[in-house]
CSV table of C-alpha atoms (C1' of nucleotides) in Angstrom, one decimal:
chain,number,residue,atom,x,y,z
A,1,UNK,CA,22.2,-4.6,1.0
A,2,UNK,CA,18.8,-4.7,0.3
A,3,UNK,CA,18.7,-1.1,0.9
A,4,UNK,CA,16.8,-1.0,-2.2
A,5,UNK,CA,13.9,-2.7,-1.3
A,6,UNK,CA,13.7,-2.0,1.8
A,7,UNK,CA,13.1,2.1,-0.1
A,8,UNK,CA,10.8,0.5,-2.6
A,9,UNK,CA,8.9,-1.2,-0.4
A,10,UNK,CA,8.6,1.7,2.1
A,11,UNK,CA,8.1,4.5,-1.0
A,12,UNK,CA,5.1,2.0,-2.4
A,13,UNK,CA,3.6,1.4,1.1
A,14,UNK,CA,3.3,5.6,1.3
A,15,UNK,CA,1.9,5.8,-2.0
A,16,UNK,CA,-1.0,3.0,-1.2
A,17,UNK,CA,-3.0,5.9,0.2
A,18,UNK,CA,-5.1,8.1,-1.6
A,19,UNK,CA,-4.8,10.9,0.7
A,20,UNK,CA,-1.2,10.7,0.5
A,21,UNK,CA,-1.2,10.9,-3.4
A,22,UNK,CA,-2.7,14.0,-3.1
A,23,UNK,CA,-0.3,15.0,-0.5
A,24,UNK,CA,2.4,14.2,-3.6
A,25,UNK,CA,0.7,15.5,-6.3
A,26,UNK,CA,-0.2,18.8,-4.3
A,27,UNK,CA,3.9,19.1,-3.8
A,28,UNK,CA,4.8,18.5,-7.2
A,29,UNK,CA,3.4,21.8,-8.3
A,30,UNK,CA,5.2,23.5,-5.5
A,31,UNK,CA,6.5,23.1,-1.5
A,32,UNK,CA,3.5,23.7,1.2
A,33,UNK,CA,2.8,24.7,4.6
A,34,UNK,CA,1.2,22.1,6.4
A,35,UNK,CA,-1.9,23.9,7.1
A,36,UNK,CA,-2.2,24.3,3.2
A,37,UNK,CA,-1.5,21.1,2.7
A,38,UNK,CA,-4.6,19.7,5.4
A,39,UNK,CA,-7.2,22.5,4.1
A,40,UNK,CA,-8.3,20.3,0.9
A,41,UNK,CA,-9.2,17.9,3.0
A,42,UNK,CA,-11.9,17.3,6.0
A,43,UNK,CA,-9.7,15.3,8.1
A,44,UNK,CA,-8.5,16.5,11.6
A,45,UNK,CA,-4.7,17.9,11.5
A,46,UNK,CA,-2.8,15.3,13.8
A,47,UNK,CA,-4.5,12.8,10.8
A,48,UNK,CA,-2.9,14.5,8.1
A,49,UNK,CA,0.1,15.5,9.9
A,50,UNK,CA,0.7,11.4,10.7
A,51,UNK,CA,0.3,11.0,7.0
A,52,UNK,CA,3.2,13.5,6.2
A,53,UNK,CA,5.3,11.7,8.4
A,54,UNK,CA,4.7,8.7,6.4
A,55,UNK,CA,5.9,10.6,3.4
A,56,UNK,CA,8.7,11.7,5.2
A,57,UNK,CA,9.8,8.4,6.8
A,58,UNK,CA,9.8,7.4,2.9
A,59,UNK,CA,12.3,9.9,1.9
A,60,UNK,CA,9.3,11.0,-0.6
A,61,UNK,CA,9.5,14.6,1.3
A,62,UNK,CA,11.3,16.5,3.7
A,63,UNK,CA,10.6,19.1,5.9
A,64,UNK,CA,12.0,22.6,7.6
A,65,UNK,CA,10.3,24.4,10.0
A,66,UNK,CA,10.6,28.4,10.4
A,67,UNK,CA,9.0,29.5,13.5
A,68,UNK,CA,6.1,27.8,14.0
A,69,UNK,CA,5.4,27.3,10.5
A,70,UNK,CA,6.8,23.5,8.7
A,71,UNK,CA,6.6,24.1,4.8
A,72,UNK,CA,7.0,20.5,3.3
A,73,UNK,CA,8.4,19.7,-0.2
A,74,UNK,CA,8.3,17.2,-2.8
A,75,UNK,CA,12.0,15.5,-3.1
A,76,UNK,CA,13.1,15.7,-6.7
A,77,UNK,CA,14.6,12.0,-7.2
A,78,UNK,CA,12.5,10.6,-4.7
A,79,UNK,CA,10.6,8.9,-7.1
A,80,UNK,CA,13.2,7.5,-9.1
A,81,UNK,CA,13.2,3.9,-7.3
A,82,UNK,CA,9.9,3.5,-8.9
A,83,UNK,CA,11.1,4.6,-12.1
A,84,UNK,CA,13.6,2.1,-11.7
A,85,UNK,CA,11.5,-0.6,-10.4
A,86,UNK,CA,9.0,-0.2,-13.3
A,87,UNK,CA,11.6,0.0,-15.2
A,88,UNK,CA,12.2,-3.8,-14.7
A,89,UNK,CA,9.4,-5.4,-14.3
A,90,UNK,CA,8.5,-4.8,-18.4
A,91,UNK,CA,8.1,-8.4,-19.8
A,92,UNK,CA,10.2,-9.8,-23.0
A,93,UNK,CA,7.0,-8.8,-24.8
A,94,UNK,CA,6.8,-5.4,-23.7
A,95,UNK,CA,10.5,-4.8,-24.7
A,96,UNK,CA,10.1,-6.1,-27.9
A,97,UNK,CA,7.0,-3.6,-28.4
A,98,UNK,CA,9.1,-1.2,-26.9
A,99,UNK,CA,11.9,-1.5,-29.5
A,100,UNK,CA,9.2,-1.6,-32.8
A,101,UNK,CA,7.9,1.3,-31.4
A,102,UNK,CA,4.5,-0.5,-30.7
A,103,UNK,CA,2.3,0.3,-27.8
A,104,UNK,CA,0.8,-2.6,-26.4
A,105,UNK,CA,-3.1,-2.9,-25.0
A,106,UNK,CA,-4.8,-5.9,-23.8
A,107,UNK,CA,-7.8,-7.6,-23.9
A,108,UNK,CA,-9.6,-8.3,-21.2
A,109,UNK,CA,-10.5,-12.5,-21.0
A,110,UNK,CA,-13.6,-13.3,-19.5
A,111,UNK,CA,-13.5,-14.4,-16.4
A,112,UNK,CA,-12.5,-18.1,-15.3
B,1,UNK,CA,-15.1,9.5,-14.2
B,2,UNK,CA,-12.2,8.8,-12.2
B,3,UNK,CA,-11.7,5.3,-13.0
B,4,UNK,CA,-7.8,6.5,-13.5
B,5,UNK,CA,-7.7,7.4,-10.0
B,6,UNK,CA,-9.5,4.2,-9.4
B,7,UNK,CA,-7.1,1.8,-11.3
B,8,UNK,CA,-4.1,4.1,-9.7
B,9,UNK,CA,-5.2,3.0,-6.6
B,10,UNK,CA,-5.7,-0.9,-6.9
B,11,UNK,CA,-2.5,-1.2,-8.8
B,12,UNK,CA,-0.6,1.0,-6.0
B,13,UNK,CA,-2.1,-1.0,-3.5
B,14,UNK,CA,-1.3,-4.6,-4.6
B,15,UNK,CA,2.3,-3.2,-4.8
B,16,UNK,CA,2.9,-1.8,-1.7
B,17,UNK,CA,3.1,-5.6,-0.4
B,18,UNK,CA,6.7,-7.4,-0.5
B,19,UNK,CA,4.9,-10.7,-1.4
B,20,UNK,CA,2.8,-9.5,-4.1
B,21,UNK,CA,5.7,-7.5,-5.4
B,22,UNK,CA,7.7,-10.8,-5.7
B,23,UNK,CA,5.2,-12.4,-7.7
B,24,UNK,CA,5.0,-9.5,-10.0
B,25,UNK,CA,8.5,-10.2,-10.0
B,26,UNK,CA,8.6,-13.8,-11.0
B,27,UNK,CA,5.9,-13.2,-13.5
B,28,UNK,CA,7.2,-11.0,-15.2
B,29,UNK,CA,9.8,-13.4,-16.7
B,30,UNK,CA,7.5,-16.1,-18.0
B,31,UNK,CA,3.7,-17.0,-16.9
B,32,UNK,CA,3.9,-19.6,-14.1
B,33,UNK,CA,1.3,-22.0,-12.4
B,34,UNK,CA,-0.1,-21.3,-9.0
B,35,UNK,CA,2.2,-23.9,-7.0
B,36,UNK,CA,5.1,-22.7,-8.8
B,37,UNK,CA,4.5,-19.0,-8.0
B,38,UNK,CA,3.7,-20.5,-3.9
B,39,UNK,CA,7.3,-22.6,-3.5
B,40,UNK,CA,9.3,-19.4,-3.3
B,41,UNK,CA,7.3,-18.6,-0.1
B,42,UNK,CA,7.1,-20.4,3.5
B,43,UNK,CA,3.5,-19.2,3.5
B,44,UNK,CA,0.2,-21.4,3.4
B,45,UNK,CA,-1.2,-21.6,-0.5
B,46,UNK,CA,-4.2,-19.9,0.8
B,47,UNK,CA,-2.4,-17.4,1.8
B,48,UNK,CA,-0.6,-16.6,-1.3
B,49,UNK,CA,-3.9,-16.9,-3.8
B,50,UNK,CA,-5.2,-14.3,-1.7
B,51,UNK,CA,-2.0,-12.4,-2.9
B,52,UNK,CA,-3.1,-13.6,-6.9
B,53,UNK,CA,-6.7,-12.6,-5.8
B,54,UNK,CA,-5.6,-9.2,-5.1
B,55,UNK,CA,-3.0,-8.7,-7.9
B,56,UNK,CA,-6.0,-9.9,-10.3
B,57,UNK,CA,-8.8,-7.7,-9.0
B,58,UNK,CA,-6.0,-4.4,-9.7
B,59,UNK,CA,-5.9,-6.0,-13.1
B,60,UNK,CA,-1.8,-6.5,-12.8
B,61,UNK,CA,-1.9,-10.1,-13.6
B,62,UNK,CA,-4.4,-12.8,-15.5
B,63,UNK,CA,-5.2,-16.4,-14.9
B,64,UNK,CA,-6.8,-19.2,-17.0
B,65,UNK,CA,-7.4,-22.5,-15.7
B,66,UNK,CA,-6.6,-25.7,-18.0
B,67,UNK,CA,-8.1,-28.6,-15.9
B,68,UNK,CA,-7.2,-28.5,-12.8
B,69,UNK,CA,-3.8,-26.1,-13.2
B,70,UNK,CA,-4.1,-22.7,-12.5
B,71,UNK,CA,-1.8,-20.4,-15.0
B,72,UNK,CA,-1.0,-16.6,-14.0
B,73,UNK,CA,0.4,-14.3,-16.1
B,74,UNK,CA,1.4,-10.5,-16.1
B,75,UNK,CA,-0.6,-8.5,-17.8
B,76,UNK,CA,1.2,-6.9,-20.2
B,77,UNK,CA,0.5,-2.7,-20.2
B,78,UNK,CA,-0.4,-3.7,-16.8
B,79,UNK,CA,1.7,-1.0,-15.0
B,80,UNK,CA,1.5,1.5,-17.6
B,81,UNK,CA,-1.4,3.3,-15.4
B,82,UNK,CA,1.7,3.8,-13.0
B,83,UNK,CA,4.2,5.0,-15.1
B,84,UNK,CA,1.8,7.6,-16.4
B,85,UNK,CA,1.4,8.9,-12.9
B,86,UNK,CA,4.8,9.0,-12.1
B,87,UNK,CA,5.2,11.4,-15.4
B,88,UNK,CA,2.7,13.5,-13.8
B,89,UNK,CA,4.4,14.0,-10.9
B,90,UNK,CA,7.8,15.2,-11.8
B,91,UNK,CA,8.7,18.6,-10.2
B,92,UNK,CA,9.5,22.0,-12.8
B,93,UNK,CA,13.0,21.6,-11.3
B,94,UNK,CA,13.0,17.8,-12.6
B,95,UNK,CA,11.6,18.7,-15.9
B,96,UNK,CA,14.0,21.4,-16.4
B,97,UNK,CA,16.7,19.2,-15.5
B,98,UNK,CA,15.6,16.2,-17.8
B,99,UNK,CA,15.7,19.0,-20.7
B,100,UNK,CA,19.2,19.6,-20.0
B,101,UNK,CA,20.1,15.8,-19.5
B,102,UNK,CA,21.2,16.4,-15.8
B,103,UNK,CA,20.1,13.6,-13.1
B,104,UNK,CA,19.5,15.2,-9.9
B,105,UNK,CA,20.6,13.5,-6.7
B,106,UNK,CA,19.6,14.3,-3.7
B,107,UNK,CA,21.5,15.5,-0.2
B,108,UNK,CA,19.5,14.5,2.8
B,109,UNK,CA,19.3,17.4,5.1
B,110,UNK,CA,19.3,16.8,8.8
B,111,UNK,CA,16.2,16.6,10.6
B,112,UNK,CA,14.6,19.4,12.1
C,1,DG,C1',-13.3,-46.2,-9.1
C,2,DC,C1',-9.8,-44.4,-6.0
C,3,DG,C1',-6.0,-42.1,-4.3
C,4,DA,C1',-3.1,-38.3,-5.3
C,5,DT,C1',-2.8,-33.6,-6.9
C,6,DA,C1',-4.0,-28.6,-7.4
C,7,DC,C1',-6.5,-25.4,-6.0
C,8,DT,C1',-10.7,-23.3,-3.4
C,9,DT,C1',-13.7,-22.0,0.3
C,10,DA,C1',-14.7,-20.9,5.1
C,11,DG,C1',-13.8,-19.1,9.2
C,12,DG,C1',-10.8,-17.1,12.6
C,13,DC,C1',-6.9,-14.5,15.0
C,14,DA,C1',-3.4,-10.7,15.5
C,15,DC,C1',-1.6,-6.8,14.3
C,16,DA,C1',-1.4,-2.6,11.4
C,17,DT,C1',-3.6,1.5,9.7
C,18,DA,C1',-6.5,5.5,9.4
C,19,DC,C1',-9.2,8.1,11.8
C,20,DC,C1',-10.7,10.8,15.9
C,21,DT,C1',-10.7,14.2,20.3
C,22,DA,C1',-8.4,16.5,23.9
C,23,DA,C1',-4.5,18.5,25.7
C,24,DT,C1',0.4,20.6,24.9
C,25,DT,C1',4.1,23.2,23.1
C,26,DA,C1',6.1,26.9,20.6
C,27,DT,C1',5.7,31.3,18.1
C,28,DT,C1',3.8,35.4,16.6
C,29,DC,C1',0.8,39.4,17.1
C,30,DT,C1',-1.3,43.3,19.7
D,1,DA,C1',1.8,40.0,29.1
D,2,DG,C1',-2.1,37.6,26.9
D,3,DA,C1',-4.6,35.9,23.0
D,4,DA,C1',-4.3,33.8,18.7
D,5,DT,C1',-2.0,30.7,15.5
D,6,DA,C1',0.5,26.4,13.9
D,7,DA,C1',2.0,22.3,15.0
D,8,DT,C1',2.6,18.3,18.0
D,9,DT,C1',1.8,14.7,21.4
D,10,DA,C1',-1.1,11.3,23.7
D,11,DG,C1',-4.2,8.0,23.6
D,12,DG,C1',-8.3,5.6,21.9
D,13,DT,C1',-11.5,3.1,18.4
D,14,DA,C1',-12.8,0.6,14.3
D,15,DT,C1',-11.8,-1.4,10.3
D,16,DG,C1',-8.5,-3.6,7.1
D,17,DT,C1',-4.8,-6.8,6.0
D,18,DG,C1',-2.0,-10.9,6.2
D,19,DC,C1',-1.7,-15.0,7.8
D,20,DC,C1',-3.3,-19.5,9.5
D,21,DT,C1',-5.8,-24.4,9.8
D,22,DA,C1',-9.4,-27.3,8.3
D,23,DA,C1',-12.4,-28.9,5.1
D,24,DG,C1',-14.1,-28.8,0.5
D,25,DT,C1',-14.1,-29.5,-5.0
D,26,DA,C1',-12.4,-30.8,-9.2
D,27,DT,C1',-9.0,-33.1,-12.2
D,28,DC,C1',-5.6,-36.7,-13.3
D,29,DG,C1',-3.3,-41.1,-13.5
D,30,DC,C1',-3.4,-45.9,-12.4
DNA sequence: GCGATACTTAGGCACATACCTAATTATTCT
DNA sequence: AGAATAATTAGGTATGTGCCTAAGTATCGC
């Protein structure tokens, strides 16, 4: 049952890449065309369109196509195994913060 | 400016291994020495301080040495660059449905 | 000092990833 | 039908990543 990793690992492996952030952040405002989607960037379709599919294959977007046309859309939810993830990872200090109503910041140590 | 973006990235990056992700994991409970953090994993040391190297340079963890012991912690406030992306990146249909305390799931449609 | 311990550094190999160009398929427009 | 448009498939390259072994370096404990 490690269903859940396996979705973490696959939704954090998609959002490594720059260009597919953008991809995700373009979507959040609304669904695209793929040819919308490539135009902000100078990379060559089948580049872009190999990047969708890694979306896709991450269940962070899905896809109809109409015709010739695929219009691509952000999956509400998709995210939420981050959330989740993130959600878990706070330290005993960061919960305690959390509860005061403090908001943490660090220092950064020089250097060993 | 886009030292946001920047961070984003490193942080996303050093997630998006299973490995790395573990030792987040672990660390997130208590600080641990280097050997401690490597028993977990049939992998050569080298190997895994790569791993630390990496989760250090994206600023997730911190180490100090005290003689010849390596301790790593997680940097507390560490992933907060991620959770403030993640807010960013919430659909109109996701924010509407947050305001009205409804958690949408998702039907996965059949491919096309 | 000397061996054991705890990392570190150096160098190398295999496979994955991000690109590309060229050629194809499927629709739509005229 | 034929040209234009929107994607897709196929196949190739170059760089990055994850892992390894072997050989340091720096403490620590006797």
């Amino acid at each position: 049952m490690p269903k859940y990793r396996d979705e973490l690992d696959a939704v954090l492996r998609a959002l490594a890449d720059p260009t597919r952030r953008a991809v995700v952040e373009r979507l959040a405002k609304s669904p695209a065309v793929v040819s919308e989607l490539a135009a902000p960037f100078s990379m060559a379709l089948p580049s872009l369109m190999q990047h969708l599919r890694v979306l896709e294959n991450a269940g962070l977007i899905t896809s109809q196509k109409h015709g010739r046309v695929r219009t691509m859309s952000l999956r509400p939810g998709a995210l939420d195994v981050l959330h989740l993830w993130l959600g878990e990872q706070r330290t005993p200090a960061a919960h305690q913060a959390d509860r005061l109503g403090i908001h943490m910041t660090c220092t950064t140590p020089k250097e060993t």
